[in-house]
Amino acid sequence: MDSFKVTVDHEVFRVSERRQPGGALSYDFVWLNGPADGTYAFTVQRTALGAGGVTSDVSARMTREELTAEVRGFVEDVYEPGGIGEAWPDHIPARVRQQRE
């Protein structure tokens, strides 16, 4: 899969697929307009043990809709009261930044 961008509530993420050192398929989400100058990222991986202890690509592969849902859940979790967004007190959500412009 080629990497692609996903935008949720004006927050922009680059999604890419990669192999973990043990061979498992995973997805990296880089928050391009987020805190820490766009260096914050997270990784998602589906796990269902298969032959050799590695999840098969068929079981691990996610659709663009599922990957977008991961981003949506992350953004909601960041900005909810008590969410990890509080770790970045100077960060202003992109939707708020755009309203101010």
PDB file of N, CA and C in Angstrom:
ATOM      1  N   MET A   1       0.833  -1.173   0.000  1.00  0.00           N
ATOM      2  CA  MET A   1       0.000   0.000   0.000  1.00  0.00           C
ATOM      3  C   MET A   1       0.885   1.246   0.000  1.00  0.00           C
ATOM      4  N   ASP A   2       0.545   2.194  -0.839  1.00  0.00           N
ATOM      5  CA  ASP A   2       1.243   3.473  -0.832  1.00  0.00           C
ATOM      6  C   ASP A   2       0.755   4.295   0.352  1.00  0.00           C
ATOM      7  N   SER A   3       1.637   5.135   0.885  1.00  0.00           N
ATOM      8  CA  SER A   3       1.213   5.994   1.976  1.00  0.00           C
ATOM      9  C   SER A   3       0.196   7.006   1.437  1.00  0.00           C
ATOM     10  N   PHE A   4      -0.652   7.519   2.351  1.00  0.00           N
ATOM     11  CA  PHE A   4      -1.652   8.498   1.967  1.00  0.00           C
ATOM     12  C   PHE A   4      -1.957   9.381   3.170  1.00  0.00           C
ATOM     13  N   LYS A   5      -2.623  10.505   2.911  1.00  0.00           N
ATOM     14  CA  LYS A   5      -2.974  11.438   3.979  1.00  0.00           C
ATOM     15  C   LYS A   5      -4.442  11.287   4.340  1.00  0.00           C
ATOM     16  N   VAL A   6      -4.727  11.465   5.630  1.00  0.00           N
ATOM     17  CA  VAL A   6      -6.084  11.444   6.150  1.00  0.00           C
ATOM     18  C   VAL A   6      -6.270  12.719   6.962  1.00  0.00           C
ATOM     19  N   THR A   7      -7.395  13.399   6.761  1.00  0.00           N
ATOM     20  CA  THR A   7      -7.705  14.595   7.529  1.00  0.00           C
ATOM     21  C   THR A   7      -8.982  14.361   8.318  1.00  0.00           C
ATOM     22  N   VAL A   8      -8.911  14.570   9.625  1.00  0.00           N
ATOM     23  CA  VAL A   8     -10.064  14.453  10.520  1.00  0.00           C
ATOM     24  C   VAL A   8     -10.093  15.705  11.386  1.00  0.00           C
ATOM     25  N   ASP A   9     -11.187  16.448  11.328  1.00  0.00           N
ATOM     26  CA  ASP A   9     -11.317  17.702  12.090  1.00  0.00           C
ATOM     27  C   ASP A   9     -10.110  18.622  11.866  1.00  0.00           C
ATOM     28  N   HIS A  10      -9.650  18.702  10.639  1.00  0.00           N
ATOM     29  CA  HIS A  10      -8.529  19.545  10.209  1.00  0.00           C
ATOM     30  C   HIS A  10      -7.164  19.031  10.684  1.00  0.00           C
ATOM     31  N   GLU A  11      -7.130  17.904  11.388  1.00  0.00           N
ATOM     32  CA  GLU A  11      -5.861  17.305  11.803  1.00  0.00           C
ATOM     33  C   GLU A  11      -5.423  16.374  10.672  1.00  0.00           C
ATOM     34  N   VAL A  12      -4.168  16.498  10.241  1.00  0.00           N
ATOM     35  CA  VAL A  12      -3.682  15.781   9.063  1.00  0.00           C
ATOM     36  C   VAL A  12      -2.662  14.719   9.479  1.00  0.00           C
ATOM     37  N   PHE A  13      -2.863  13.511   8.989  1.00  0.00           N
ATOM     38  CA  PHE A  13      -1.988  12.380   9.293  1.00  0.00           C
ATOM     39  C   PHE A  13      -1.523  11.723   7.996  1.00  0.00           C
ATOM     40  N   ARG A  14      -0.286  11.289   7.989  1.00  0.00           N
ATOM     41  CA  ARG A  14       0.227  10.450   6.901  1.00  0.00           C
ATOM     42  C   ARG A  14       0.174   9.019   7.408  1.00  0.00           C
ATOM     43  N   VAL A  15      -0.468   8.156   6.649  1.00  0.00           N
ATOM     44  CA  VAL A  15      -0.615   6.756   7.015  1.00  0.00           C
ATOM     45  C   VAL A  15       0.263   5.929   6.079  1.00  0.00           C
ATOM     46  N   SER A  16       1.083   5.062   6.651  1.00  0.00           N
ATOM     47  CA  SER A  16       1.919   4.193   5.828  1.00  0.00           C
ATOM     48  C   SER A  16       1.956   2.790   6.443  1.00  0.00           C
ATOM     49  N   GLU A  17       2.176   1.848   5.584  1.00  0.00           N
ATOM     50  CA  GLU A  17       2.236   0.442   5.976  1.00  0.00           C
ATOM     51  C   GLU A  17       3.700   0.040   6.082  1.00  0.00           C
ATOM     52  N   ARG A  18       4.029  -0.784   7.079  1.00  0.00           N
ATOM     53  CA  ARG A  18       5.399  -1.279   7.171  1.00  0.00           C
ATOM     54  C   ARG A  18       5.428  -2.632   7.863  1.00  0.00           C
ATOM     55  N   ARG A  19       6.552  -3.290   7.755  1.00  0.00           N
ATOM     56  CA  ARG A  19       6.784  -4.569   8.418  1.00  0.00           C
ATOM     57  C   ARG A  19       7.528  -4.345   9.721  1.00  0.00           C
ATOM     58  N   GLN A  20       7.060  -4.985  10.769  1.00  0.00           N
ATOM     59  CA  GLN A  20       7.777  -4.998  12.037  1.00  0.00           C
ATOM     60  C   GLN A  20       8.992  -5.908  11.887  1.00  0.00           C
ATOM     61  N   PRO A  21       9.968  -5.799  12.766  1.00  0.00           N
ATOM     62  CA  PRO A  21      11.167  -6.647  12.656  1.00  0.00           C
ATOM     63  C   PRO A  21      10.859  -8.150  12.563  1.00  0.00           C
ATOM     64  N   GLY A  22       9.785  -8.601  13.220  1.00  0.00           N
ATOM     65  CA  GLY A  22       9.431 -10.023  13.160  1.00  0.00           C
ATOM     66  C   GLY A  22       8.614 -10.405  11.939  1.00  0.00           C
ATOM     67  N   GLY A  23       8.318  -9.437  11.070  1.00  0.00           N
ATOM     68  CA  GLY A  23       7.596  -9.720   9.835  1.00  0.00           C
ATOM     69  C   GLY A  23       6.137  -9.322   9.843  1.00  0.00           C
ATOM     70  N   ALA A  24       5.601  -8.922  10.997  1.00  0.00           N
ATOM     71  CA  ALA A  24       4.184  -8.567  11.075  1.00  0.00           C
ATOM     72  C   ALA A  24       3.914  -7.238  10.365  1.00  0.00           C
ATOM     73  N   LEU A  25       2.737  -7.154   9.782  1.00  0.00           N
ATOM     74  CA  LEU A  25       2.289  -5.952   9.090  1.00  0.00           C
ATOM     75  C   LEU A  25       1.750  -4.944  10.112  1.00  0.00           C
ATOM     76  N   SER A  26       2.125  -3.673   9.970  1.00  0.00           N
ATOM     77  CA  SER A  26       1.622  -2.630  10.861  1.00  0.00           C
ATOM     78  C   SER A  26       1.421  -1.346  10.075  1.00  0.00           C
ATOM     79  N   TYR A  27       0.785  -0.370  10.737  1.00  0.00           N
ATOM     80  CA  TYR A  27       0.501   0.919  10.109  1.00  0.00           C
ATOM     81  C   TYR A  27       0.999   2.039  11.011  1.00  0.00           C
ATOM     82  N   ASP A  28       1.709   2.980  10.413  1.00  0.00           N
ATOM     83  CA  ASP A  28       2.212   4.145  11.134  1.00  0.00           C
ATOM     84  C   ASP A  28       1.370   5.356  10.750  1.00  0.00           C
ATOM     85  N   PHE A  29       1.056   6.169  11.754  1.00  0.00           N
ATOM     86  CA  PHE A  29       0.255   7.374  11.592  1.00  0.00           C
ATOM     87  C   PHE A  29       1.090   8.544  12.105  1.00  0.00           C
ATOM     88  N   VAL A  30       1.549   9.410  11.208  1.00  0.00           N
ATOM     89  CA  VAL A  30       2.340  10.575  11.592  1.00  0.00           C
ATOM     90  C   VAL A  30       1.423  11.790  11.557  1.00  0.00           C
ATOM     91  N   TRP A  31       1.342  12.494  12.685  1.00  0.00           N
ATOM     92  CA  TRP A  31       0.471  13.658  12.835  1.00  0.00           C
ATOM     93  C   TRP A  31       1.205  14.865  12.285  1.00  0.00           C
ATOM     94  N   LEU A  32       0.938  15.203  11.042  1.00  0.00           N
ATOM     95  CA  LEU A  32       1.725  16.203  10.319  1.00  0.00           C
ATOM     96  C   LEU A  32       1.559  17.618  10.841  1.00  0.00           C
ATOM     97  N   ASN A  33       0.382  17.973  11.317  1.00  0.00           N
ATOM     98  CA  ASN A  33       0.182  19.331  11.829  1.00  0.00           C
ATOM     99  C   ASN A  33      -0.089  19.329  13.333  1.00  0.00           C
ATOM    100  N   GLY A  34       0.375  18.300  13.987  1.00  0.00           N
ATOM    101  CA  GLY A  34       0.172  18.165  15.427  1.00  0.00           C
ATOM    102  C   GLY A  34       1.260  18.828  16.242  1.00  0.00           C
ATOM    103  N   PRO A  35       1.259  18.561  17.536  1.00  0.00           N
ATOM    104  CA  PRO A  35       2.264  19.146  18.426  1.00  0.00           C
ATOM    105  C   PRO A  35       3.650  18.590  18.124  1.00  0.00           C
ATOM    106  N   ALA A  36       4.646  19.167  18.746  1.00  0.00           N
ATOM    107  CA  ALA A  36       6.042  18.724  18.585  1.00  0.00           C
ATOM    108  C   ALA A  36       6.488  18.838  17.130  1.00  0.00           C
ATOM    109  N   ASP A  37       6.045  19.908  16.478  1.00  0.00           N
ATOM    110  CA  ASP A  37       6.441  20.189  15.085  1.00  0.00           C
ATOM    111  C   ASP A  37       6.156  19.030  14.135  1.00  0.00           C
ATOM    112  N   GLY A  38       5.036  18.357  14.340  1.00  0.00           N
ATOM    113  CA  GLY A  38       4.639  17.279  13.432  1.00  0.00           C
ATOM    114  C   GLY A  38       5.445  16.006  13.582  1.00  0.00           C
ATOM    115  N   THR A  39       6.073  15.812  14.729  1.00  0.00           N
ATOM    116  CA  THR A  39       6.890  14.611  14.926  1.00  0.00           C
ATOM    117  C   THR A  39       6.167  13.533  15.737  1.00  0.00           C
ATOM    118  N   TYR A  40       4.944  13.813  16.215  1.00  0.00           N
ATOM    119  CA  TYR A  40       4.223  12.820  17.007  1.00  0.00           C
ATOM    120  C   TYR A  40       3.599  11.787  16.072  1.00  0.00           C
ATOM    121  N   ALA A  41       3.680  10.523  16.464  1.00  0.00           N
ATOM    122  CA  ALA A  41       3.134   9.445  15.639  1.00  0.00           C
ATOM    123  C   ALA A  41       2.675   8.303  16.526  1.00  0.00           C
ATOM    124  N   PHE A  42       1.861   7.427  15.948  1.00  0.00           N
ATOM    125  CA  PHE A  42       1.478   6.202  16.631  1.00  0.00           C
ATOM    126  C   PHE A  42       1.397   5.075  15.612  1.00  0.00           C
ATOM    127  N   THR A  43       1.416   3.840  16.097  1.00  0.00           N
ATOM    128  CA  THR A  43       1.405   2.657  15.246  1.00  0.00           C
ATOM    129  C   THR A  43       0.262   1.744  15.666  1.00  0.00           C
ATOM    130  N   VAL A  44      -0.382   1.123  14.682  1.00  0.00           N
ATOM    131  CA  VAL A  44      -1.465   0.175  14.924  1.00  0.00           C
ATOM    132  C   VAL A  44      -1.116  -1.130  14.225  1.00  0.00           C
ATOM    133  N   GLN A  45      -1.436  -2.223  14.896  1.00  0.00           N
ATOM    134  CA  GLN A  45      -1.176  -3.543  14.332  1.00  0.00           C
ATOM    135  C   GLN A  45      -2.270  -4.495  14.792  1.00  0.00           C
ATOM    136  N   ARG A  46      -2.845  -5.240  13.867  1.00  0.00           N
ATOM    137  CA  ARG A  46      -3.812  -6.274  14.220  1.00  0.00           C
ATOM    138  C   ARG A  46      -3.042  -7.543  14.548  1.00  0.00           C
ATOM    139  N   THR A  47      -3.510  -8.249  15.558  1.00  0.00           N
ATOM    140  CA  THR A  47      -2.814  -9.457  15.962  1.00  0.00           C
ATOM    141  C   THR A  47      -3.779 -10.636  16.034  1.00  0.00           C
ATOM    142  N   ALA A  48      -3.451 -11.680  15.337  1.00  0.00           N
ATOM    143  CA  ALA A  48      -4.156 -12.961  15.396  1.00  0.00           C
ATOM    144  C   ALA A  48      -3.107 -13.994  15.006  1.00  0.00           C
ATOM    145  N   LEU A  49      -2.601 -14.705  15.978  1.00  0.00           N
ATOM    146  CA  LEU A  49      -1.478 -15.602  15.712  1.00  0.00           C
ATOM    147  C   LEU A  49      -1.776 -16.572  14.576  1.00  0.00           C
ATOM    148  N   GLY A  50      -0.822 -16.658  13.691  1.00  0.00           N
ATOM    149  CA  GLY A  50      -0.919 -17.587  12.578  1.00  0.00           C
ATOM    150  C   GLY A  50       0.274 -18.517  12.608  1.00  0.00           C
ATOM    151  N   ALA A  51       0.519 -19.143  11.493  1.00  0.00           N
ATOM    152  CA  ALA A  51       1.654 -20.058  11.389  1.00  0.00           C
ATOM    153  C   ALA A  51       2.943 -19.292  11.654  1.00  0.00           C
ATOM    154  N   GLY A  52       3.804 -19.842  12.456  1.00  0.00           N
ATOM    155  CA  GLY A  52       5.070 -19.200  12.767  1.00  0.00           C
ATOM    156  C   GLY A  52       4.939 -18.061  13.760  1.00  0.00           C
ATOM    157  N   GLY A  53       3.757 -17.896  14.365  1.00  0.00           N
ATOM    158  CA  GLY A  53       3.577 -16.853  15.366  1.00  0.00           C
ATOM    159  C   GLY A  53       3.394 -15.461  14.799  1.00  0.00           C
ATOM    160  N   VAL A  54       3.176 -15.325  13.489  1.00  0.00           N
ATOM    161  CA  VAL A  54       2.981 -14.024  12.860  1.00  0.00           C
ATOM    162  C   VAL A  54       1.585 -13.990  12.249  1.00  0.00           C
ATOM    163  N   THR A  55       0.881 -12.891  12.467  1.00  0.00           N
ATOM    164  CA  THR A  55      -0.446 -12.718  11.888  1.00  0.00           C
ATOM    165  C   THR A  55      -0.329 -12.666  10.371  1.00  0.00           C
ATOM    166  N   SER A  56      -1.197 -13.394   9.676  1.00  0.00           N
ATOM    167  CA  SER A  56      -1.160 -13.379   8.215  1.00  0.00           C
ATOM    168  C   SER A  56      -1.520 -11.987   7.700  1.00  0.00           C
ATOM    169  N   ASP A  57      -1.011 -11.655   6.523  1.00  0.00           N
ATOM    170  CA  ASP A  57      -1.329 -10.353   5.931  1.00  0.00           C
ATOM    171  C   ASP A  57      -2.832 -10.214   5.701  1.00  0.00           C
ATOM    172  N   VAL A  58      -3.500 -11.306   5.354  1.00  0.00           N
ATOM    173  CA  VAL A  58      -4.943 -11.258   5.116  1.00  0.00           C
ATOM    174  C   VAL A  58      -5.664 -10.813   6.386  1.00  0.00           C
ATOM    175  N   SER A  59      -5.252 -11.322   7.530  1.00  0.00           N
ATOM    176  CA  SER A  59      -5.874 -10.948   8.804  1.00  0.00           C
ATOM    177  C   SER A  59      -5.424  -9.577   9.289  1.00  0.00           C
ATOM    178  N   ALA A  60      -4.204  -9.199   8.979  1.00  0.00           N
ATOM    179  CA  ALA A  60      -3.633  -7.954   9.500  1.00  0.00           C
ATOM    180  C   ALA A  60      -3.967  -6.727   8.660  1.00  0.00           C
ATOM    181  N   ARG A  61      -4.220  -6.926   7.370  1.00  0.00           N
ATOM    182  CA  ARG A  61      -4.424  -5.779   6.478  1.00  0.00           C
ATOM    183  C   ARG A  61      -5.687  -5.010   6.857  1.00  0.00           C
ATOM    184  N   MET A  62      -5.592  -3.689   6.819  1.00  0.00           N
ATOM    185  CA  MET A  62      -6.716  -2.810   7.144  1.00  0.00           C
ATOM    186  C   MET A  62      -7.093  -1.995   5.912  1.00  0.00           C
ATOM    187  N   THR A  63      -8.375  -1.697   5.782  1.00  0.00           N
ATOM    188  CA  THR A  63      -8.857  -0.877   4.665  1.00  0.00           C
ATOM    189  C   THR A  63      -8.619   0.598   4.982  1.00  0.00           C
ATOM    190  N   ARG A  64      -8.720   1.433   3.972  1.00  0.00           N
ATOM    191  CA  ARG A  64      -8.594   2.877   4.211  1.00  0.00           C
ATOM    192  C   ARG A  64      -9.668   3.369   5.178  1.00  0.00           C
ATOM    193  N   GLU A  65     -10.851   2.805   5.087  1.00  0.00           N
ATOM    194  CA  GLU A  65     -11.925   3.198   6.001  1.00  0.00           C
ATOM    195  C   GLU A  65     -11.553   2.840   7.443  1.00  0.00           C
ATOM    196  N   GLU A  66     -10.984   1.664   7.656  1.00  0.00           N
ATOM    197  CA  GLU A  66     -10.579   1.264   8.998  1.00  0.00           C
ATOM    198  C   GLU A  66      -9.428   2.134   9.511  1.00  0.00           C
ATOM    199  N   LEU A  67      -8.501   2.468   8.630  1.00  0.00           N
ATOM    200  CA  LEU A  67      -7.376   3.324   9.018  1.00  0.00           C
ATOM    201  C   LEU A  67      -7.868   4.733   9.356  1.00  0.00           C
ATOM    202  N   THR A  68      -8.814   5.228   8.584  1.00  0.00           N
ATOM    203  CA  THR A  68      -9.406   6.540   8.875  1.00  0.00           C
ATOM    204  C   THR A  68     -10.136   6.502  10.216  1.00  0.00           C
ATOM    205  N   ALA A  69     -10.807   5.412  10.516  1.00  0.00           N
ATOM    206  CA  ALA A  69     -11.489   5.266  11.804  1.00  0.00           C
ATOM    207  C   ALA A  69     -10.481   5.284  12.956  1.00  0.00           C
ATOM    208  N   GLU A  70      -9.292   4.718  12.744  1.00  0.00           N
ATOM    209  CA  GLU A  70      -8.241   4.778  13.771  1.00  0.00           C
ATOM    210  C   GLU A  70      -7.829   6.223  14.031  1.00  0.00           C
ATOM    211  N   VAL A  71      -7.689   7.002  12.966  1.00  0.00           N
ATOM    212  CA  VAL A  71      -7.332   8.419  13.110  1.00  0.00           C
ATOM    213  C   VAL A  71      -8.444   9.163  13.841  1.00  0.00           C
ATOM    214  N   ARG A  72      -9.682   8.921  13.444  1.00  0.00           N
ATOM    215  CA  ARG A  72     -10.815   9.601  14.072  1.00  0.00           C
ATOM    216  C   ARG A  72     -10.854   9.301  15.576  1.00  0.00           C
ATOM    217  N   GLY A  73     -10.677   8.047  15.942  1.00  0.00           N
ATOM    218  CA  GLY A  73     -10.665   7.677  17.352  1.00  0.00           C
ATOM    219  C   GLY A  73      -9.528   8.343  18.108  1.00  0.00           C
ATOM    220  N   PHE A  74      -8.366   8.415  17.470  1.00  0.00           N
ATOM    221  CA  PHE A  74      -7.212   9.058  18.096  1.00  0.00           C
ATOM    222  C   PHE A  74      -7.492  10.538  18.343  1.00  0.00           C
ATOM    223  N   VAL A  75      -7.990  11.238  17.321  1.00  0.00           N
ATOM    224  CA  VAL A  75      -8.266  12.673  17.457  1.00  0.00           C
ATOM    225  C   VAL A  75      -9.297  12.907  18.554  1.00  0.00           C
ATOM    226  N   GLU A  76     -10.341  12.105  18.593  1.00  0.00           N
ATOM    227  CA  GLU A  76     -11.350  12.250  19.644  1.00  0.00           C
ATOM    228  C   GLU A  76     -10.732  12.034  21.022  1.00  0.00           C
ATOM    229  N   ASP A  77      -9.893  11.017  21.151  1.00  0.00           N
ATOM    230  CA  ASP A  77      -9.251  10.727  22.440  1.00  0.00           C
ATOM    231  C   ASP A  77      -8.303  11.846  22.872  1.00  0.00           C
ATOM    232  N   VAL A  78      -7.589  12.432  21.921  1.00  0.00           N
ATOM    233  CA  VAL A  78      -6.631  13.494  22.249  1.00  0.00           C
ATOM    234  C   VAL A  78      -7.341  14.693  22.848  1.00  0.00           C
ATOM    235  N   TYR A  79      -8.452  15.092  22.234  1.00  0.00           N
ATOM    236  CA  TYR A  79      -9.094  16.338  22.622  1.00  0.00           C
ATOM    237  C   TYR A  79     -10.216  16.197  23.650  1.00  0.00           C
ATOM    238  N   GLU A  80     -10.515  14.972  24.081  1.00  0.00           N
ATOM    239  CA  GLU A  80     -11.538  14.840  25.125  1.00  0.00           C
ATOM    240  C   GLU A  80     -10.953  15.297  26.461  1.00  0.00           C
ATOM    241  N   PRO A  81     -11.809  15.725  27.390  1.00  0.00           N
ATOM    242  CA  PRO A  81     -11.306  16.129  28.711  1.00  0.00           C
ATOM    243  C   PRO A  81     -10.498  14.994  29.350  1.00  0.00           C
ATOM    244  N   GLY A  82      -9.306  15.316  29.799  1.00  0.00           N
ATOM    245  CA  GLY A  82      -8.424  14.309  30.379  1.00  0.00           C
ATOM    246  C   GLY A  82      -7.636  13.530  29.348  1.00  0.00           C
ATOM    247  N   GLY A  83      -7.800  13.860  28.055  1.00  0.00           N
ATOM    248  CA  GLY A  83      -7.091  13.166  26.981  1.00  0.00           C
ATOM    249  C   GLY A  83      -5.625  13.536  26.937  1.00  0.00           C
ATOM    250  N   ILE A  84      -4.875  12.819  26.107  1.00  0.00           N
ATOM    251  CA  ILE A  84      -3.428  13.055  26.060  1.00  0.00           C
ATOM    252  C   ILE A  84      -3.079  14.420  25.501  1.00  0.00           C
ATOM    253  N   GLY A  85      -4.047  15.094  24.897  1.00  0.00           N
ATOM    254  CA  GLY A  85      -3.797  16.444  24.402  1.00  0.00           C
ATOM    255  C   GLY A  85      -3.381  17.407  25.495  1.00  0.00           C
ATOM    256  N   GLU A  86      -3.748  17.078  26.731  1.00  0.00           N
ATOM    257  CA  GLU A  86      -3.364  17.925  27.853  1.00  0.00           C
ATOM    258  C   GLU A  86      -1.857  17.888  28.104  1.00  0.00           C
ATOM    259  N   ALA A  87      -1.181  16.912  27.518  1.00  0.00           N
ATOM    260  CA  ALA A  87       0.279  16.832  27.658  1.00  0.00           C
ATOM    261  C   ALA A  87       0.969  17.934  26.847  1.00  0.00           C
ATOM    262  N   TRP A  88       0.227  18.567  25.943  1.00  0.00           N
ATOM    263  CA  TRP A  88       0.769  19.642  25.105  1.00  0.00           C
ATOM    264  C   TRP A  88      -0.041  20.911  25.369  1.00  0.00           C
ATOM    265  N   PRO A  89       0.193  21.586  26.481  1.00  0.00           N
ATOM    266  CA  PRO A  89      -0.644  22.735  26.844  1.00  0.00           C
ATOM    267  C   PRO A  89      -0.599  23.883  25.830  1.00  0.00           C
ATOM    268  N   ASP A  90       0.449  23.992  25.048  1.00  0.00           N
ATOM    269  CA  ASP A  90       0.549  25.074  24.064  1.00  0.00           C
ATOM    270  C   ASP A  90      -0.048  24.709  22.705  1.00  0.00           C
ATOM    271  N   HIS A  91      -0.437  23.455  22.544  1.00  0.00           N
ATOM    272  CA  HIS A  91      -0.987  23.007  21.262  1.00  0.00           C
ATOM    273  C   HIS A  91      -2.432  23.478  21.117  1.00  0.00           C
ATOM    274  N   ILE A  92      -2.736  24.034  19.958  1.00  0.00           N
ATOM    275  CA  ILE A  92      -4.091  24.480  19.648  1.00  0.00           C
ATOM    276  C   ILE A  92      -4.621  23.585  18.531  1.00  0.00           C
ATOM    277  N   PRO A  93      -5.801  22.989  18.697  1.00  0.00           N
ATOM    278  CA  PRO A  93      -6.355  22.130  17.648  1.00  0.00           C
ATOM    279  C   PRO A  93      -6.424  22.863  16.307  1.00  0.00           C
ATOM    280  N   ALA A  94      -6.196  22.139  15.229  1.00  0.00           N
ATOM    281  CA  ALA A  94      -6.172  22.742  13.893  1.00  0.00           C
ATOM    282  C   ALA A  94      -7.495  23.414  13.556  1.00  0.00           C
ATOM    283  N   ARG A  95      -8.611  22.837  13.975  1.00  0.00           N
ATOM    284  CA  ARG A  95      -9.913  23.450  13.668  1.00  0.00           C
ATOM    285  C   ARG A  95     -10.042  24.819  14.330  1.00  0.00           C
ATOM    286  N   VAL A  96      -9.452  24.982  15.512  1.00  0.00           N
ATOM    287  CA  VAL A  96      -9.469  26.275  16.209  1.00  0.00           C
ATOM    288  C   VAL A  96      -8.499  27.240  15.517  1.00  0.00           C
ATOM    289  N   ARG A  97      -7.325  26.757  15.142  1.00  0.00           N
ATOM    290  CA  ARG A  97      -6.354  27.613  14.440  1.00  0.00           C
ATOM    291  C   ARG A  97      -6.950  28.155  13.161  1.00  0.00           C
ATOM    292  N   GLN A  98      -7.685  27.323  12.426  1.00  0.00           N
ATOM    293  CA  GLN A  98      -8.268  27.757  11.152  1.00  0.00           C
ATOM    294  C   GLN A  98      -9.361  28.791  11.362  1.00  0.00           C
ATOM    295  N   GLN A  99     -10.123  28.666  12.449  1.00  0.00           N
ATOM    296  CA  GLN A  99     -11.169  29.639  12.749  1.00  0.00           C
ATOM    297  C   GLN A  99     -10.575  31.007  13.060  1.00  0.00           C
ATOM    298  N   ARG A 100      -9.378  31.033  13.624  1.00  0.00           N
ATOM    299  CA  ARG A 100      -8.735  32.296  13.998  1.00  0.00           C
ATOM    300  C   ARG A 100      -8.125  33.006  12.804  1.00  0.00           C
ATOM    301  N   GLU A 101      -7.890  32.277  11.728  1.00  0.00           N
ATOM    302  CA  GLU A 101      -7.226  32.892  10.547  1.00  0.00           C
ATOM    303  C   GLU A 101      -8.169  33.684   9.702  1.00  0.00           C
TER     304      GLU A 101
END
